[in-house]
Short mmCIF file of C-alpha atoms in Angstrom, two decimals:
data_model
loop_
_atom_site.label_atom_id
_atom_site.label_comp_id
_atom_site.label_asym_id
_atom_site.label_seq_id
_atom_site.Cartn_x
_atom_site.Cartn_y
_atom_site.Cartn_z
CA ILE J 13 -31.15 -3.44 -7.93
CA VAL J 14 -28.07 -3.37 -10.22
CA GLU J 15 -26.08 -5.50 -7.74
CA LEU J 16 -28.99 -7.90 -7.31
CA MET J 17 -29.19 -8.35 -11.08
CA GLN J 18 -25.47 -9.08 -11.24
CA GLU J 19 -25.71 -11.65 -8.41
CA ASP J 20 -28.93 -13.46 -9.32
CA GLU J 21 -29.94 -14.38 -12.87
CA GLY J 22 -33.57 -14.99 -11.71
CA VAL J 23 -33.91 -11.56 -10.20
CA LYS J 24 -32.38 -10.14 -13.38
CA ASP J 25 -35.01 -11.96 -15.45
CA ALA J 26 -37.82 -10.76 -13.24
CA ILE J 27 -36.78 -7.14 -13.63
CA GLU J 28 -36.22 -7.39 -17.39
CA ASN J 29 -39.63 -9.00 -17.78
CA ASP J 30 -41.32 -6.10 -15.93
CA TYR J 31 -42.19 -8.19 -12.94
CA TYR J 32 -40.44 -5.85 -10.43
CA GLU J 33 -42.98 -3.59 -8.71
CA GLU J 34 -41.66 -0.12 -8.06
CA LEU J 35 -43.12 1.45 -4.93
CA GLY J 36 -41.17 4.46 -3.52
CA ILE J 37 -43.21 4.71 -0.25
CA MET J 38 -41.61 6.63 2.65
CA ALA J 39 -42.27 6.45 6.42
CA ASN J 40 -40.52 8.28 9.26
CA ASP J 41 -40.41 7.87 13.05
CA GLY J 42 -37.97 10.70 13.84
CA ASP J 43 -34.96 8.42 14.19
CA VAL J 44 -35.01 6.95 10.71
CA THR J 45 -36.68 7.39 7.40
CA ILE J 46 -37.57 4.14 5.59
CA THR J 47 -38.16 4.11 1.90
CA LEU J 48 -39.78 0.97 0.51
CA GLN J 49 -38.30 1.08 -2.99
CA GLY J 50 -39.84 -1.97 -4.59
CA ALA J 51 -40.92 -5.58 -4.43
CA ILE J 52 -40.90 -8.86 -6.25
CA ILE J 53 -43.71 -11.10 -4.92
CA ASP J 54 -44.92 -14.41 -6.43
CA GLU J 55 -46.97 -17.33 -5.15
CA TYR J 56 -44.08 -18.85 -3.16
CA SER J 57 -41.52 -16.01 -2.54
CA ILE J 58 -41.18 -12.45 -1.49
CA MET J 59 -38.31 -9.91 -1.95
CA LEU J 60 -38.49 -6.34 -0.68
CA MET J 61 -35.93 -3.62 -1.40
CA TYR J 62 -35.79 -0.67 1.00
CA ASP J 63 -33.43 2.11 2.28
CA PHE J 64 -32.73 3.53 5.75
CA ASP J 65 -31.79 7.20 6.14
CA TYR J 66 -30.64 8.62 9.49
CA PRO J 67 -30.09 12.26 10.55
CA THR J 68 -26.49 11.37 11.44
CA PRO J 69 -24.26 8.44 10.55
CA ARG J 70 -24.59 5.35 12.76
CA SER J 71 -23.19 1.85 12.68
CA ASN J 72 -26.14 -0.19 13.98
CA HIS J 73 -28.37 0.27 10.91
CA THR J 74 -29.30 -3.42 10.77
CA ASN J 75 -30.73 -3.48 14.37
CA TYR J 76 -34.31 -4.25 13.47
CA ASP J 77 -36.85 -6.98 12.85
CA ALA J 78 -39.52 -7.16 10.21
CA SER J 79 -42.87 -8.85 9.57
CA ILE J 80 -44.86 -9.03 6.39
CA TYR J 81 -48.72 -9.24 6.26
CA GLN J 82 -50.93 -10.05 3.29
CA GLY J 83 -54.21 -8.32 4.09
CA ASP J 84 -54.50 -8.89 7.86
CA LYS J 85 -52.72 -12.25 7.84
CA LEU J 86 -49.13 -12.59 9.00
CA ILE J 87 -46.95 -14.47 6.51
CA GLU J 88 -45.08 -17.00 8.63
CA ALA J 89 -41.70 -17.94 7.19
CA GLY J 90 -38.07 -17.30 7.89
CA PHE J 91 -36.36 -14.19 6.52
CA THR J 92 -33.05 -13.48 4.92
CA TYR J 93 -31.79 -9.95 5.39
CA GLY J 94 -29.20 -8.47 3.10
CA THR J 95 -27.33 -5.07 2.80
CA ASN J 96 -24.96 -3.70 0.23
CA ASP J 97 -23.26 -1.52 2.81
CA ASP J 98 -20.58 -2.01 5.44
CA ILE J 99 -22.64 -3.12 8.46
CA ASP J 100 -19.70 -2.23 10.85
CA GLY J 101 -19.10 1.29 9.63
CA PRO J 102 -21.21 4.32 10.53
CA VAL J 103 -23.42 5.43 7.59
CA ALA J 104 -26.36 7.83 7.22
CA HIS J 105 -27.87 5.97 4.27
CA SER J 106 -28.04 2.16 3.77
CA GLU J 107 -29.73 -0.08 1.25
CA HIS J 108 -31.37 -3.39 2.26
CA THR J 109 -33.25 -6.45 1.00
CA LEU J 110 -35.53 -8.83 2.74
CA GLU J 111 -36.34 -12.23 1.23
CA MET J 112 -38.73 -15.04 2.12
CA THR J 113 -39.15 -18.39 0.38
CA LEU J 114 -42.41 -20.01 1.39
CA ASP J 115 -43.36 -23.70 1.89
CA LYS J 116 -47.06 -22.90 1.24
CA PRO J 117 -48.45 -20.57 -1.41
CA ILE J 118 -49.96 -17.19 -0.66
CA ASP J 119 -53.37 -16.14 -1.92
CA THR J 120 -52.69 -14.66 -5.38
CA SER J 121 -55.98 -12.77 -5.34
CA ILE J 122 -55.01 -10.54 -2.46
CA LEU J 123 -52.70 -7.66 -3.60
CA ASP J 124 -52.67 -5.65 -0.35
CA PHE J 125 -49.58 -6.07 1.84
CA ARG J 126 -48.00 -4.44 4.81
CA VAL J 127 -44.40 -4.54 6.08
CA GLN J 128 -43.78 -3.78 9.74
CA PHE J 129 -40.37 -2.70 10.93
CA GLU J 130 -39.61 -3.10 14.59
CA MET J 131 -36.65 -0.80 15.32
CA LYS J 132 -34.45 -1.84 18.23
CA ASP J 133 -32.59 1.43 18.75
CA GLY J 134 -33.50 5.09 19.15
CA ASN J 135 -37.10 5.41 20.34
CA LYS J 136 -37.70 1.75 19.40
CA GLN J 137 -40.70 2.57 17.23
CA THR J 138 -42.74 0.16 15.14
CA ILE J 139 -43.11 1.50 11.59
CA ASP J 140 -45.83 0.07 9.28
CA ILE J 141 -45.67 0.59 5.50
CA PRO J 142 -48.74 -0.63 3.61
CA PHE J 143 -48.59 -1.19 -0.08
CA THR J 144 -50.69 -2.53 -2.91
CA LEU J 145 -49.42 -4.38 -5.93
CA LYS J 146 -50.60 -3.09 -9.27
CA LYS J 147 -49.54 -6.24 -11.16
CA PRO J 148 -51.04 -9.68 -10.74
CA ILE J 149 -49.20 -12.16 -8.55
CA ALA J 150 -47.65 -14.88 -10.72
CA LYS J 151 -48.66 -18.44 -10.05
CA ALA J 152 -45.97 -21.06 -9.75
CA LYS J 153 -45.11 -23.63 -12.37
CA ILE J 154 -45.04 -26.96 -10.52
CA VAL J 155 -43.87 -30.32 -11.72
CA GLU J 156 -43.94 -33.51 -9.56
CA PRO J 157 -41.44 -35.98 -10.97
CA ASN J 158 -41.60 -38.42 -7.97
CA GLU J 159 -38.45 -39.97 -9.44
CA VAL J 160 -36.04 -42.01 -7.30
CA ILE J 161 -32.29 -41.60 -7.59
CA GLU J 162 -30.62 -44.75 -6.42
CA MET J 163 -26.88 -44.99 -5.54
CA GLN J 164 -25.12 -47.87 -3.83
CA GLY J 165 -28.49 -49.12 -2.54
CA GLN J 166 -29.50 -45.74 -1.10
CA ARG J 167 -32.60 -44.00 -2.35
CA LEU J 168 -33.41 -40.30 -2.77
CA LEU J 169 -36.80 -39.13 -4.07
CA VAL J 170 -37.01 -35.95 -6.15
CA LYS J 171 -40.60 -35.12 -5.21
CA LYS J 172 -41.43 -31.75 -6.54
CA ILE J 173 -39.91 -28.77 -8.40
CA ILE J 174 -41.56 -25.37 -7.94
CA ARG J 175 -40.63 -22.50 -10.35
CA THR J 176 -41.64 -18.94 -9.67
CA PRO J 177 -40.28 -15.61 -10.90
CA LEU J 178 -38.00 -15.28 -7.91
CA ARG J 179 -36.88 -18.82 -7.06
CA ILE J 180 -36.79 -22.51 -7.96
CA GLN J 181 -37.51 -24.92 -5.12
CA VAL J 182 -36.26 -28.51 -5.49
CA VAL J 183 -37.98 -30.76 -2.89
CA VAL J 184 -36.28 -34.05 -2.12
CA GLU J 185 -37.05 -36.82 0.42
CA VAL J 186 -34.70 -39.36 1.91
CA ASP J 187 -35.76 -43.03 2.21
CA PRO J 188 -35.88 -43.82 5.89
CA ASN J 189 -34.67 -47.38 5.17
CA ASN J 190 -31.33 -46.19 3.83
CA MET J 191 -28.33 -47.78 5.59
CA LEU J 192 -26.26 -44.63 4.96
CA GLN J 193 -27.03 -41.07 6.26
CA ILE J 194 -27.14 -38.83 3.21
CA LEU J 195 -25.47 -35.59 4.18
CA ALA J 196 -25.25 -33.24 1.16
CA LEU J 197 -25.85 -32.73 -2.51
CA ASP J 198 -23.12 -30.73 -4.07
CA ASP J 199 -23.02 -28.72 -7.33
CA ILE J 200 -26.74 -28.78 -8.15
CA SER J 201 -28.01 -27.17 -11.30
CA ILE J 202 -31.12 -27.16 -13.48
CA GLU J 203 -30.91 -26.90 -17.26
CA LEU J 204 -33.81 -26.44 -19.63
CA SER J 205 -33.92 -28.03 -23.09
CA SER J 206 -33.89 -24.48 -24.44
CA GLY J 207 -30.34 -24.06 -22.98
CA ASN J 208 -30.92 -21.98 -19.94
CA LYS J 209 -28.95 -23.24 -16.91
CA ARG J 210 -29.36 -22.14 -13.27
CA GLY J 211 -27.55 -22.94 -10.00
CA PRO J 212 -28.02 -22.27 -6.35
CA ILE J 213 -28.45 -18.73 -5.06
CA ARG J 214 -25.25 -16.94 -4.15
CA ASN J 215 -26.42 -14.96 -1.17
CA GLY J 216 -29.14 -15.69 1.32
CA ALA J 217 -30.82 -18.88 2.48
CA VAL J 218 -29.81 -21.89 0.26
CA GLY J 219 -32.65 -24.16 1.42
CA SER J 220 -34.91 -25.37 4.21
CA GLY J 221 -35.60 -28.61 6.07
CA SER J 222 -33.05 -31.32 6.93
CA LEU J 223 -31.81 -34.37 4.95
CA ARG J 224 -31.25 -35.97 8.39
CA ASP J 225 -34.93 -35.54 9.26
CA GLY J 226 -35.94 -36.89 5.87
CA ALA J 227 -36.83 -33.89 3.64
CA TYR J 228 -34.96 -30.89 2.24
CA THR J 229 -35.85 -28.07 -0.20
CA PHE J 230 -33.07 -26.55 -2.24
CA TYR J 231 -33.49 -22.88 -3.28
CA MET J 232 -32.10 -21.97 -6.72
CA GLN J 233 -31.98 -19.04 -9.14
CA SER J 234 -35.18 -18.88 -11.20
CA ASN J 235 -35.72 -19.84 -14.93
CA TYR J 236 -39.46 -19.01 -14.75
CA PHE J 237 -39.56 -16.82 -17.83
CA TYR J 238 -38.10 -19.50 -20.16
CA ASP J 239 -40.14 -22.10 -22.04
CA ALA J 240 -38.98 -25.62 -22.64
CA THR J 241 -40.27 -29.19 -23.06
CA GLU J 242 -37.68 -30.79 -20.77
CA MET J 243 -35.71 -29.93 -17.66
CA ILE J 244 -32.46 -31.71 -16.52
CA LEU J 245 -31.64 -31.79 -12.82
CA ARG J 246 -27.91 -32.32 -12.33
CA ILE J 247 -26.14 -33.21 -9.06
CA GLY J 248 -22.37 -33.16 -9.03
CA GLU J 249 -21.87 -35.31 -5.87
CA ILE J 250 -24.08 -36.93 -3.31
CA HIS J 251 -22.25 -37.45 -0.01
CA ALA J 252 -23.14 -39.99 2.76
CA ILE J 253 -21.59 -41.87 5.66
CA ASN J 254 -22.61 -44.87 7.79
CA LYS J 255 -25.46 -44.37 10.23
CA GLY J 256 -24.16 -44.86 13.77
CA GLU J 257 -20.89 -43.16 12.86
CA ASP J 258 -22.49 -39.86 11.87
CA PHE J 259 -21.77 -37.81 15.03
CA ILE J 260 -19.10 -36.80 17.45
CA GLU J 261 -19.63 -36.75 21.19
CA VAL J 262 -18.26 -34.07 23.55
CA ASP J 263 -18.40 -33.33 27.23
CA PHE J 264 -18.84 -29.60 27.90
CA GLY J 265 -18.30 -30.20 31.61
CA SER J 266 -14.78 -31.64 31.18
CA ASN J 267 -14.07 -29.94 27.81
CA GLU J 268 -13.27 -33.33 26.25
CA VAL J 269 -13.98 -34.94 22.87
CA LEU J 270 -15.36 -38.40 23.87
CA TYR J 271 -16.00 -39.94 20.50
CA LYS J 272 -15.02 -39.24 16.95
CA PRO J 273 -15.37 -41.69 14.01
CA ASP J 274 -12.04 -43.09 12.81
CA PHE J 275 -12.53 -41.59 9.34
CA ILE J 276 -12.82 -38.03 10.72
CA ASP J 277 -9.40 -36.41 10.74
CA TRP J 278 -10.66 -32.99 11.84
CA ASP J 279 -8.85 -31.32 14.72
CA ILE J 280 -11.63 -30.74 17.35
CA LYS J 281 -11.37 -28.93 20.70
CA VAL J 282 -13.94 -28.04 23.32
CA ASP J 283 -13.71 -25.04 25.64
CA ASN J 284 -16.21 -23.03 27.63
CA TYR J 285 -19.40 -24.03 25.66
CA ALA J 286 -17.61 -23.70 22.32
CA VAL J 287 -16.40 -26.21 19.78
CA TYR J 288 -13.34 -25.31 17.73
CA MET J 289 -12.62 -27.40 14.63
CA LYS J 290 -10.01 -27.31 11.80
CA ALA J 291 -11.23 -29.06 8.63
CA PRO J 292 -10.48 -28.98 4.89
CA VAL J 293 -12.25 -26.49 2.60
CA LYS J 294 -13.70 -27.87 -0.57
CA ASP J 295 -14.21 -25.61 -3.65
CA ASN J 296 -13.41 -22.53 -1.55
CA HIS J 297 -16.81 -22.91 0.11
CA PHE J 298 -17.40 -22.94 3.86
CA ARG J 299 -19.79 -25.60 5.06
CA GLN J 300 -21.57 -26.40 8.32
CA HIS J 301 -19.83 -29.63 9.25
CA LEU J 302 -21.50 -30.15 12.59
CA TYR J 303 -25.22 -29.58 13.01
CA PRO J 304 -27.49 -29.98 14.93
CA ALA J 305 -26.42 -30.58 18.54
CA GLU J 306 -28.22 -32.79 20.99
CA LYS J 307 -28.12 -32.98 24.80
CA ALA J 308 -27.83 -36.27 26.63
CA ASP J 309 -31.56 -36.35 27.26
CA GLY J 310 -32.30 -36.04 23.50
CA THR J 311 -33.37 -32.34 23.57
CA THR J 312 -31.81 -29.72 21.31
CA LEU J 313 -28.61 -27.97 22.41
CA GLU J 314 -29.05 -24.50 21.06
CA SER J 315 -26.35 -22.86 19.01
CA ASN J 316 -25.87 -19.17 19.79
CA SER J 317 -23.64 -18.38 16.89
CA SER J 318 -20.93 -19.71 14.59
CA SER J 319 -17.99 -18.45 12.53
CA ALA J 320 -15.54 -19.65 9.89
CA SER J 321 -12.19 -18.30 8.76
CA ASN J 322 -9.47 -19.45 6.33
CA ILE J 323 -6.29 -20.92 7.79
CA GLU J 324 -3.36 -22.64 6.11
CA GLY J 325 -4.46 -25.94 4.74
CA GLY J 326 -8.23 -25.45 5.42
CA ALA J 327 -10.55 -23.49 7.66
CA GLU J 328 -11.22 -23.00 11.30
CA TYR J 329 -14.86 -23.33 12.38
CA THR J 330 -16.20 -22.20 15.74
CA GLY J 331 -19.61 -23.04 17.21
CA PHE J 332 -20.82 -21.32 20.35
CA TYR J 333 -23.56 -23.10 22.32
CA GLU J 334 -25.90 -22.31 25.19
CA PRO J 335 -24.46 -22.93 28.70
CA TYR J 336 -24.54 -26.72 29.26
CA ASN J 337 -22.18 -28.87 31.36
CA GLY J 338 -23.19 -32.29 30.12
CA ILE J 339 -22.47 -34.69 27.24
CA ALA J 340 -23.68 -33.77 23.84
CA LYS J 341 -23.87 -35.27 20.32
CA LEU J 342 -22.87 -33.04 17.44
CA TRP J 343 -24.28 -34.60 14.28
CA ILE J 344 -22.08 -34.64 11.25
CA ASN J 345 -23.76 -32.45 8.63
CA TYR J 346 -21.08 -32.46 5.94
CA PHE J 347 -18.23 -34.83 5.10
CA ASP J 348 -16.56 -35.18 1.70
CA ASN J 349 -17.52 -38.82 0.83
CA PRO J 350 -19.36 -39.04 -2.50
CA ILE J 351 -21.35 -42.14 -3.10
CA ALA J 352 -22.56 -40.90 -6.50
CA THR J 353 -21.24 -38.38 -9.02
CA ASP J 354 -22.54 -36.70 -12.08
CA VAL J 355 -26.15 -37.61 -11.47
CA GLU J 356 -28.73 -36.49 -14.11
CA LEU J 357 -32.50 -36.70 -14.00
CA ASN J 358 -34.53 -35.82 -17.11
CA ILE J 359 -37.98 -34.23 -16.32
CA ASP J 360 -40.71 -33.94 -18.93
CA LEU J 361 -42.32 -30.44 -18.95
CA SER J 362 -44.61 -31.05 -21.89
CA LYS J 363 -47.44 -32.73 -19.94
#
């Protein structure tokens, strides 16, 4: 909890405003003892804190899946798992977090939950831990600016901002008639008229959706417990490139790069269902430059894993794909080409 408070101002505020629910519930299957330490649950987000204890040290203490139920209903959303321990080293005790940010709200009148752990080692047991919240579930503070940001003839709609004790969600939509493909919004922050300023979360999922598909939701640290009459959304840079030049094409059969836009100076190689790329690093932050991938028939080429590492003059990125011997498009997901800088949008909270 101390480390979470240091990393995330919103979590710190939730705990200091007595919104953290202490649980201390234990369950054991013989191979592992799980202690559900506490929870932060609001209308649009869930965070659980829990420990694993083993009879002897082991190194595969993250080898599990989890599901969360409200009442009897499975909450369907992607998870972000976190641990404060060395996941490669053998340990007998490990501390974990699980976080979900939801597109649709949960029922704030139902306080009964259950987390189900599916262990993938030992006797592969399924461990259920039911728990009931004693405090009410906070409802979201929602504002719908429906304000358009226009830059060089391109339009981006700021549709909705959802504020809860755990997260801020900033929902944006891209105008399908844009001539440029908007790729990324860098250095986003929200500042209240009362002076509080919040940025993106530092660990975990940073958003959901796809600007390429027309809509994206940014996840940010919460300012829920602060009152204000106005909120300022700031965007440091908005990046875009020409449609029709927003991909590279490779042949996994011949291990060749068939097409790369002239403005792309990345060193790209293909070998054995993998793409190796050397590219600059901006602000000491690794980015996913190529995503998603598409087969020649238009279906998705699945990515098995990816990695990034610092090298002299930039970073080396590697993407590993499912076995496929044909031609594929790898869509450009990030390129440093700002078409707008220092964008500000004032949002009235007094209504």
